[in-house]
PDB file of C-alpha atoms in Angstrom:
ATOM      1  CA  MET R   1      17.092  47.032 131.660  1.00 40.00           C
ATOM      2  CA  GLY R   2      19.523  45.635 134.240  1.00 45.00           C
ATOM      3  CA  ARG R   3      19.519  42.538 136.376  1.00 50.00           C
ATOM      4  CA  GLY R   4      21.902  40.780 138.734  1.00 53.00           C
ATOM      5  CA  ARG R   5      22.340  37.550 140.649  1.00 52.00           C
ATOM      6  CA  CYS R   6      24.844  35.581 142.711  1.00 61.00           C
ATOM      7  CA  ALA R   7      25.500  31.843 142.856  1.00 57.00           C
ATOM      8  CA  ALA R   8      27.779  29.434 144.673  1.00 57.00           C
ATOM      9  CA  GLY R   9      29.602  26.695 142.821  1.00 54.00           C
ATOM     10  CA  LEU R  10      31.502  23.517 143.689  1.00 46.00           C
ATOM     11  CA  GLY R  11      30.043  23.280 147.153  1.00 48.00           C
ATOM     12  CA  ALA R  12      31.327  26.553 148.577  1.00 49.00           C
ATOM     13  CA  LEU R  13      34.601  26.774 146.698  1.00 62.00           C
ATOM     14  CA  ALA R  14      33.475  29.681 144.522  1.00 71.00           C
ATOM     15  CA  VAL R  15      30.960  32.534 144.604  1.00 73.00           C
ATOM     16  CA  LEU R  16      29.883  34.148 141.347  1.00 71.00           C
ATOM     17  CA  CYS R  17      27.958  37.411 141.024  1.00 73.00           C
ATOM     18  CA  ALA R  18      26.764  38.837 137.721  1.00 66.00           C
ATOM     19  CA  ALA R  19      25.066  42.064 136.729  1.00 66.00           C
ATOM     20  CA  ALA R  20      23.752  42.435 133.209  1.00 59.00           C
ATOM     21  CA  ALA R  21      22.162  45.136 131.104  1.00 58.00           C
ATOM     22  CA  ALA R  22      20.310  44.285 127.899  1.00 54.00           C
ATOM     23  CA  ALA R  23      19.920  46.758 125.057  1.00 49.00           C
ATOM     24  CA  ALA R  24      17.041  46.257 122.623  1.00 43.00           C
ATOM     25  CA  THR R  25      16.741  47.775 119.159  1.00 44.00           C
ATOM     26  CA  ALA R  26      13.003  48.396 119.698  1.00 45.00           C
ATOM     27  CA  PRO R  27      10.636  48.007 122.691  1.00 54.00           C
ATOM     28  CA  GLN R  28       9.025  44.841 121.295  1.00 55.00           C
ATOM     29  CA  GLU R  29      12.152  43.175 119.995  1.00 63.00           C
ATOM     30  CA  GLU R  30      14.473  40.733 121.707  1.00 62.00           C
ATOM     31  CA  PRO R  31      17.646  42.257 123.211  1.00 59.00           C
ATOM     32  CA  ALA R  32      20.243  42.771 120.508  1.00 75.00           C
ATOM     33  CA  HIS R  33      23.269  42.706 122.815  1.00 82.00           C
ATOM     34  CA  LEU R  34      23.996  41.867 126.441  1.00 82.00           C
ATOM     35  CA  PHE R  35      26.535  43.772 128.528  1.00 85.00           C
ATOM     36  CA  SER R  36      27.627  41.915 131.687  1.00 85.00           C
ATOM     37  CA  GLU R  37      29.890  42.588 134.640  1.00 89.00           C
ATOM     38  CA  VAL R  38      30.860  39.427 136.517  1.00 90.00           C
ATOM     39  CA  PHE R  39      32.695  39.284 139.843  1.00 91.00           C
ATOM     40  CA  PHE R  40      33.837  36.052 141.473  1.00 91.00           C
ATOM     41  CA  CYS R  41      35.858  34.904 144.454  1.00 91.00           C
ATOM     42  CA  GLN R  42      37.018  31.381 145.226  1.00 90.00           C
ATOM     43  CA  ARG R  43      39.452  29.246 147.204  1.00 87.00           C
ATOM     44  CA  ASP R  44      41.641  28.482 144.165  1.00 88.00           C
ATOM     45  CA  PRO R  45      43.754  30.920 142.136  1.00 89.00           C
ATOM     46  CA  PRO R  46      42.796  33.355 140.782  1.00 90.00           C
ATOM     47  CA  PHE R  47      41.188  34.084 144.146  1.00 92.00           C
ATOM     48  CA  SER R  48      39.196  37.042 142.767  1.00 93.00           C
ATOM     49  CA  GLY R  49      38.153  38.035 139.273  1.00 93.00           C
ATOM     50  CA  LEU R  50      36.217  40.802 137.582  1.00 93.00           C
ATOM     51  CA  ALA R  51      35.391  41.178 133.891  1.00 91.00           C
ATOM     52  CA  GLN R  52      33.059  43.166 131.675  1.00 89.00           C
ATOM     53  CA  THR R  53      31.772  41.484 128.533  1.00 88.00           C
ATOM     54  CA  LEU R  54      29.565  42.256 125.567  1.00 86.00           C
ATOM     55  CA  ASP R  55      27.659  39.130 124.568  1.00 83.00           C
ATOM     56  CA  ASP R  56      30.402  36.463 124.730  1.00 78.00           C
ATOM     57  CA  ASP R  57      33.322  38.810 124.052  1.00 85.00           C
ATOM     58  CA  GLU R  58      35.417  40.165 126.889  1.00 87.00           C
ATOM     59  CA  LEU R  59      35.909  43.939 126.839  1.00 88.00           C
ATOM     60  CA  PHE R  60      37.848  44.704 130.033  1.00 90.00           C
ATOM     61  CA  TRP R  61      39.262  42.807 133.009  1.00 91.00           C
ATOM     62  CA  PHE R  62      40.513  43.976 136.379  1.00 93.00           C
ATOM     63  CA  ASP R  63      44.027  43.150 137.553  1.00 92.00           C
ATOM     64  CA  PHE R  64      43.684  42.707 141.325  1.00 93.00           C
ATOM     65  CA  PRO R  65      47.410  42.692 142.206  1.00 90.00           C
ATOM     66  CA  GLY R  66      47.914  45.874 140.186  1.00 91.00           C
ATOM     67  CA  SER R  67      44.490  47.405 141.015  1.00 92.00           C
ATOM     68  CA  THR R  68      44.050  48.481 137.380  1.00 90.00           C
ATOM     69  CA  TRP R  69      41.635  47.911 134.509  1.00 90.00           C
ATOM     70  CA  HIS R  70      42.969  46.385 131.285  1.00 89.00           C
ATOM     71  CA  PRO R  71      41.401  46.063 127.822  1.00 88.00           C
ATOM     72  CA  ARG R  72      41.029  42.634 126.246  1.00 84.00           C
ATOM     73  CA  LEU R  73      42.364  44.023 122.950  1.00 80.00           C
ATOM     74  CA  PRO R  74      45.018  46.740 122.588  1.00 76.00           C
ATOM     75  CA  SER R  75      42.675  48.785 120.383  1.00 77.00           C
ATOM     76  CA  PHE R  76      40.262  49.202 123.324  1.00 77.00           C
ATOM     77  CA  GLN R  77      40.784  51.984 125.830  1.00 72.00           C
ATOM     78  CA  PRO R  78      40.122  51.222 129.511  1.00 61.00           C
ATOM     79  CA  GLU R  79      38.473  54.629 130.131  1.00 68.00           C
ATOM     80  CA  VAL R  80      38.913  54.209 133.868  1.00 63.00           C
ATOM     81  CA  GLN R  81      36.333  56.876 134.624  1.00 66.00           C
ATOM     82  CA  ASN R  82      33.644  54.659 133.032  1.00 74.00           C
ATOM     83  CA  ARG R  83      34.692  51.445 134.777  1.00 86.00           C
ATOM     84  CA  THR R  84      33.686  50.345 138.282  1.00 88.00           C
ATOM     85  CA  SER R  85      35.754  52.286 140.832  1.00 90.00           C
ATOM     86  CA  ILE R  86      38.590  50.633 142.760  1.00 91.00           C
ATOM     87  CA  ASP R  87      36.866  51.504 146.037  1.00 93.00           C
ATOM     88  CA  LYS R  88      33.668  49.724 144.994  1.00 93.00           C
ATOM     89  CA  ILE R  89      35.653  46.736 143.725  1.00 94.00           C
ATOM     90  CA  GLY R  90      37.327  46.446 147.148  1.00 94.00           C
ATOM     91  CA  LYS R  91      33.925  46.401 148.847  1.00 94.00           C
ATOM     92  CA  GLN R  92      32.671  43.763 146.388  1.00 92.00           C
ATOM     93  CA  ARG R  93      35.676  41.562 147.132  1.00 94.00           C
ATOM     94  CA  ASP R  94      35.180  41.868 150.900  1.00 94.00           C
ATOM     95  CA  PHE R  95      31.489  41.012 150.577  1.00 93.00           C
ATOM     96  CA  CYS R  96      32.202  38.086 148.252  1.00 92.00           C
ATOM     97  CA  ASN R  97      34.794  36.650 150.635  1.00 92.00           C
ATOM     98  CA  GLU R  98      32.361  36.936 153.539  1.00 92.00           C
ATOM     99  CA  VAL R  99      29.728  35.015 151.585  1.00 90.00           C
ATOM    100  CA  LEU R 100      32.348  32.462 150.522  1.00 89.00           C
ATOM    101  CA  THR R 101      33.376  31.857 154.139  1.00 89.00           C
ATOM    102  CA  LEU R 102      29.741  31.499 155.199  1.00 87.00           C
ATOM    103  CA  LEU R 103      28.956  29.015 152.429  1.00 82.00           C
ATOM    104  CA  THR R 104      32.179  27.090 153.044  1.00 81.00           C
ATOM    105  CA  ASN R 105      31.225  26.577 156.687  1.00 82.00           C
ATOM    106  CA  PHE R 106      27.739  25.533 155.620  1.00 79.00           C
ATOM    107  CA  SER R 107      28.990  23.000 153.041  1.00 75.00           C
ATOM    108  CA  ASP R 108      31.490  21.569 155.531  1.00 74.00           C
ATOM    109  CA  THR R 109      28.617  20.995 157.957  1.00 76.00           C
ATOM    110  CA  TYR R 110      26.247  19.481 155.391  1.00 69.00           C
ATOM    111  CA  ILE R 111      28.431  17.022 153.482  1.00 61.00           C
ATOM    112  CA  GLY R 112      25.671  16.177 150.997  1.00 61.00           C
ATOM    113  CA  MET R 113      25.612  19.681 149.498  1.00 62.00           C
ATOM    114  CA  PRO R 114      25.640  19.252 145.671  1.00 62.00           C
ATOM    115  CA  GLU R 115      28.648  20.415 143.701  1.00 65.00           C
ATOM    116  CA  ALA R 116      28.508  22.507 140.548  1.00 69.00           C
ATOM    117  CA  LYS R 117      31.437  22.040 138.215  1.00 78.00           C
ATOM    118  CA  GLY R 118      32.076  21.738 134.524  1.00 84.00           C
ATOM    119  CA  ILE R 119      34.257  19.423 132.471  1.00 89.00           C
ATOM    120  CA  PRO R 120      36.396  21.681 130.253  1.00 93.00           C
ATOM    121  CA  GLN R 121      35.734  21.372 126.525  1.00 95.00           C
ATOM    122  CA  VAL R 122      38.981  21.842 124.571  1.00 97.00           C
ATOM    123  CA  GLU R 123      39.443  22.660 120.888  1.00 97.00           C
ATOM    124  CA  ILE R 124      42.566  23.586 118.877  1.00 97.00           C
ATOM    125  CA  PHE R 125      42.560  25.474 115.570  1.00 96.00           C
ATOM    126  CA  THR R 126      44.844  27.777 113.596  1.00 96.00           C
ATOM    127  CA  LEU R 127      44.406  31.528 113.660  1.00 95.00           C
ATOM    128  CA  GLN R 128      45.333  31.796 109.962  1.00 94.00           C
ATOM    129  CA  PRO R 129      44.722  29.375 107.044  1.00 93.00           C
ATOM    130  CA  LEU R 130      47.186  26.524 107.261  1.00 93.00           C
ATOM    131  CA  GLN R 131      50.333  26.661 105.098  1.00 92.00           C
ATOM    132  CA  LEU R 132      53.135  24.280 105.958  1.00 91.00           C
ATOM    133  CA  GLY R 133      56.407  26.062 106.668  1.00 93.00           C
ATOM    134  CA  LYS R 134      54.659  29.429 107.210  1.00 94.00           C
ATOM    135  CA  PRO R 135      54.402  31.052 110.696  1.00 96.00           C
ATOM    136  CA  ASN R 136      50.981  30.671 112.259  1.00 97.00           C
ATOM    137  CA  THR R 137      49.263  30.649 115.643  1.00 98.00           C
ATOM    138  CA  LEU R 138      47.548  27.705 117.289  1.00 98.00           C
ATOM    139  CA  VAL R 139      44.548  28.641 119.419  1.00 98.00           C
ATOM    140  CA  CYS R 140      43.467  26.447 122.321  1.00 98.00           C
ATOM    141  CA  SER R 141      39.871  27.360 123.157  1.00 97.00           C
ATOM    142  CA  VAL R 142      38.599  26.074 126.509  1.00 96.00           C
ATOM    143  CA  THR R 143      34.927  26.406 127.444  1.00 94.00           C
ATOM    144  CA  ASN R 144      32.686  25.049 130.213  1.00 92.00           C
ATOM    145  CA  VAL R 145      35.243  26.077 132.844  1.00 91.00           C
ATOM    146  CA  PHE R 146      33.549  26.244 136.230  1.00 87.00           C
ATOM    147  CA  PRO R 147      34.716  27.132 138.833  1.00 87.00           C
ATOM    148  CA  PRO R 148      36.836  29.736 136.991  1.00 91.00           C
ATOM    149  CA  SER R 149      40.242  28.188 137.632  1.00 92.00           C
ATOM    150  CA  ALA R 150      42.352  26.270 135.113  1.00 94.00           C
ATOM    151  CA  THR R 151      45.943  25.681 134.063  1.00 95.00           C
ATOM    152  CA  ILE R 152      46.796  25.290 130.362  1.00 97.00           C
ATOM    153  CA  SER R 153      49.965  23.682 129.021  1.00 97.00           C
ATOM    154  CA  TRP R 154      51.191  22.974 125.478  1.00 98.00           C
ATOM    155  CA  GLN R 155      53.131  19.990 124.191  1.00 98.00           C
ATOM    156  CA  HIS R 156      54.894  19.381 120.872  1.00 97.00           C
ATOM    157  CA  GLN R 157      55.697  15.760 120.061  1.00 95.00           C
ATOM    158  CA  ASP R 158      54.937  14.984 123.756  1.00 92.00           C
ATOM    159  CA  LYS R 159      57.507  17.562 124.955  1.00 96.00           C
ATOM    160  CA  PRO R 160      56.459  20.660 126.962  1.00 97.00           C
ATOM    161  CA  VAL R 161      56.434  23.978 125.101  1.00 97.00           C
ATOM    162  CA  ASP R 162      56.718  27.325 126.911  1.00 94.00           C
ATOM    163  CA  LEU R 163      58.225  29.653 124.300  1.00 95.00           C
ATOM    164  CA  GLY R 164      55.691  31.627 122.288  1.00 95.00           C
ATOM    165  CA  VAL R 165      52.760  30.880 124.600  1.00 97.00           C
ATOM    166  CA  THR R 166      50.230  33.557 125.592  1.00 96.00           C
ATOM    167  CA  THR R 167      47.197  32.773 127.756  1.00 95.00           C
ATOM    168  CA  THR R 168      44.254  35.086 128.431  1.00 92.00           C
ATOM    169  CA  GLN R 169      42.470  35.725 131.687  1.00 89.00           C
ATOM    170  CA  ILE R 170      39.485  33.518 132.437  1.00 91.00           C
ATOM    171  CA  TYR R 171      36.360  35.443 131.513  1.00 88.00           C
ATOM    172  CA  PRO R 172      32.608  34.795 131.716  1.00 87.00           C
ATOM    173  CA  ILE R 173      30.224  34.070 128.855  1.00 82.00           C
ATOM    174  CA  GLN R 174      26.446  34.348 128.681  1.00 71.00           C
ATOM    175  CA  THR R 175      25.720  30.900 130.095  1.00 67.00           C
ATOM    176  CA  LEU R 176      27.434  31.972 133.339  1.00 69.00           C
ATOM    177  CA  ASP R 177      30.307  29.601 132.886  1.00 82.00           C
ATOM    178  CA  PHE R 178      33.796  30.656 131.823  1.00 91.00           C
ATOM    179  CA  GLN R 179      36.126  30.563 128.848  1.00 93.00           C
ATOM    180  CA  ILE R 180      39.872  30.880 128.398  1.00 95.00           C
ATOM    181  CA  PHE R 181      42.165  31.029 125.354  1.00 96.00           C
ATOM    182  CA  SER R 182      45.808  30.084 124.988  1.00 97.00           C
ATOM    183  CA  TYR R 183      47.900  30.955 121.926  1.00 98.00           C
ATOM    184  CA  LEU R 184      51.034  29.240 120.651  1.00 98.00           C
ATOM    185  CA  GLU R 185      53.242  30.698 117.906  1.00 98.00           C
ATOM    186  CA  VAL R 186      54.241  27.869 115.535  1.00 97.00           C
ATOM    187  CA  THR R 187      55.615  27.129 112.090  1.00 96.00           C
ATOM    188  CA  PRO R 188      53.692  23.987 111.133  1.00 95.00           C
ATOM    189  CA  GLN R 189      55.564  21.075 109.578  1.00 93.00           C
ATOM    190  CA  GLU R 190      54.156  17.946 107.959  1.00 90.00           C
ATOM    191  CA  ARG R 191      54.610  15.519 110.890  1.00 91.00           C
ATOM    192  CA  ASP R 192      53.860  17.910 113.766  1.00 95.00           C
ATOM    193  CA  VAL R 193      51.688  16.795 116.674  1.00 96.00           C
ATOM    194  CA  TYR R 194      50.623  19.479 119.152  1.00 97.00           C
ATOM    195  CA  SER R 195      48.439  19.054 122.210  1.00 97.00           C
ATOM    196  CA  CYS R 196      46.769  21.405 124.657  1.00 98.00           C
ATOM    197  CA  THR R 197      46.173  20.099 128.188  1.00 97.00           C
ATOM    198  CA  VAL R 198      43.783  21.712 130.662  1.00 97.00           C
ATOM    199  CA  LYS R 199      43.911  20.928 134.369  1.00 95.00           C
ATOM    200  CA  THR R 200      41.450  22.227 136.928  1.00 92.00           C
ATOM    201  CA  PRO R 201      42.011  22.246 140.706  1.00 88.00           C
ATOM    202  CA  ARG R 202      40.586  19.403 142.792  1.00 81.00           C
ATOM    203  CA  SER R 203      40.100  17.276 139.675  1.00 86.00           C
ATOM    204  CA  LYS R 204      41.859  13.943 139.167  1.00 86.00           C
ATOM    205  CA  PHE R 205      41.638  14.167 135.385  1.00 89.00           C
ATOM    206  CA  SER R 206      42.820  16.520 132.660  1.00 94.00           C
ATOM    207  CA  SER R 207      41.144  17.517 129.416  1.00 95.00           C
ATOM    208  CA  MET R 208      43.248  17.389 126.255  1.00 96.00           C
ATOM    209  CA  ALA R 209      42.969  18.143 122.552  1.00 97.00           C
ATOM    210  CA  PHE R 210      45.392  17.259 119.742  1.00 97.00           C
ATOM    211  CA  TRP R 211      46.225  19.068 116.519  1.00 97.00           C
ATOM    212  CA  VAL R 212      48.029  17.753 113.441  1.00 95.00           C
ATOM    213  CA  PRO R 213      48.420  19.627 110.136  1.00 92.00           C
ATOM    214  CA  LYS R 214      46.038  18.586 107.392  1.00 80.00           C
ATOM    215  CA  ASP R 215      46.754  19.817 103.877  1.00 61.00           C
ATOM    216  CA  PRO R 216      43.600  21.149 102.246  1.00 49.00           C
ATOM    217  CA  ILE R 217      42.618  19.420  99.002  1.00 44.00           C
ATOM    218  CA  ALA R 218      42.825  21.689  95.958  1.00 46.00           C
ATOM    219  CA  SER R 219      39.356  22.829  94.914  1.00 42.00           C
ATOM    220  CA  GLN R 220      39.645  21.429  91.345  1.00 50.00           C
ATOM    221  CA  LEU R 221      40.843  18.083  92.659  1.00 49.00           C
ATOM    222  CA  LEU R 222      37.975  18.020  95.148  1.00 46.00           C
ATOM    223  CA  GLU R 223      35.473  18.726  92.346  1.00 56.00           C
ATOM    224  CA  ASP R 224      36.946  15.929  90.221  1.00 61.00           C
ATOM    225  CA  VAL R 225      36.771  13.471  93.124  1.00 53.00           C
ATOM    226  CA  LEU R 226      33.165  14.361  93.937  1.00 56.00           C
ATOM    227  CA  CYS R 227      32.186  14.202  90.266  1.00 66.00           C
ATOM    228  CA  GLY R 228      33.792  10.776  89.862  1.00 63.00           C
ATOM    229  CA  LEU R 229      32.148   9.534  93.030  1.00 60.00           C
ATOM    230  CA  GLY R 230      28.758  10.793  91.871  1.00 65.00           C
ATOM    231  CA  CYS R 231      29.131   9.110  88.466  1.00 67.00           C
ATOM    232  CA  GLY R 232      30.185   5.864  90.128  1.00 62.00           C
ATOM    233  CA  VAL R 233      27.184   5.870  92.441  1.00 60.00           C
ATOM    234  CA  GLY R 234      24.876   6.681  89.511  1.00 63.00           C
ATOM    235  CA  ILE R 235      26.217   3.783  87.428  1.00 70.00           C
ATOM    236  CA  LEU R 236      25.863   1.442  90.417  1.00 64.00           C
ATOM    237  CA  PHE R 237      22.197   2.341  90.924  1.00 62.00           C
ATOM    238  CA  THR R 238      21.522   2.041  87.185  1.00 69.00           C
ATOM    239  CA  VAL R 239      22.946  -1.494  87.104  1.00 61.00           C
ATOM    240  CA  MET R 240      20.959  -2.428  90.207  1.00 68.00           C
ATOM    241  CA  GLY R 241      17.774  -1.055  88.637  1.00 64.00           C
ATOM    242  CA  LEU R 242      18.259  -3.033  85.403  1.00 64.00           C
ATOM    243  CA  ALA R 243      18.949  -6.179  87.407  1.00 65.00           C
ATOM    244  CA  LEU R 244      15.728  -5.739  89.399  1.00 63.00           C
ATOM    245  CA  ILE R 245      13.705  -5.160  86.217  1.00 68.00           C
ATOM    246  CA  ALA R 246      15.144  -8.319  84.611  1.00 64.00           C
ATOM    247  CA  LEU R 247      14.398 -10.287  87.771  1.00 63.00           C
ATOM    248  CA  ALA R 248      10.806  -9.026  87.866  1.00 62.00           C
ATOM    249  CA  LEU R 249      10.250 -10.001  84.219  1.00 63.00           C
ATOM    250  CA  ARG R 250      11.634 -13.495  84.877  1.00 66.00           C
ATOM    251  CA  PHE R 251       9.245 -13.992  87.802  1.00 61.00           C
ATOM    252  CA  ARG R 252       6.298 -12.748  85.718  1.00 61.00           C
ATOM    253  CA  ARG R 253       7.088 -15.163  82.899  1.00 64.00           C
ATOM    254  CA  ALA R 254       7.501 -18.016  85.358  1.00 62.00           C
ATOM    255  CA  ALA R 255       4.152 -17.218  86.940  1.00 60.00           C
ATOM    256  CA  GLY R 256       2.416 -17.067  83.563  1.00 58.00           C
ATOM    257  CA  SER R 257       3.751 -20.404  82.224  1.00 53.00           C
ATOM    258  CA  PRO R 258       1.519 -23.589  82.658  1.00 50.00           C
TER     259      PRO R 258
END
């Protein structure tokens, strides 16, 4: 079963259209997976965007300057014959821009038109288990990006880093906001401090997340620490219980004496 809708965000700075098809495993069951095609146009770069996703995972995205489909992962094949045609994409872009112009004029006339925008949520983690001195990849995950426009930068010890950085296209997720990933190739050292900064157009503030290496505690050591802590807490409660019993007996004897 398919469905579609369009929405305007941030006054009339962006127009978002989504078509979705849900596949169910049985007629009475909830949809197992959701395939979506989302098209947007806006006044900030990227000015147009088109992506096809399955649930919250991007499958393919359309490169407007090159007029070509690209897979999110190299193992995927674009299969151009099964993607939306370039001619239809051109018509969608023209229609979207017409709606954007109309809504922009409307919002400029009615200053009180509410704005829809998200504050980016930023998180940094390693792609592989952390081992100091071993090559790894830091992943900066940015969600709640709306309108779909953001700039990501990396810093190491407060100094900009450009080498080894790869950033994905902005793509939609089920909640009809957007997500973007940025990857940084690193060899973590003990005193490293990395940060990922996200800036969105027309915003006075940036969102930032920090990452520092944390050595995992050996499992046996962790068990010993937890065991010792548990024994300590048990002894503490035992002593407190004995003290309360002794106190209760003292009060009883005092109450029973003439």
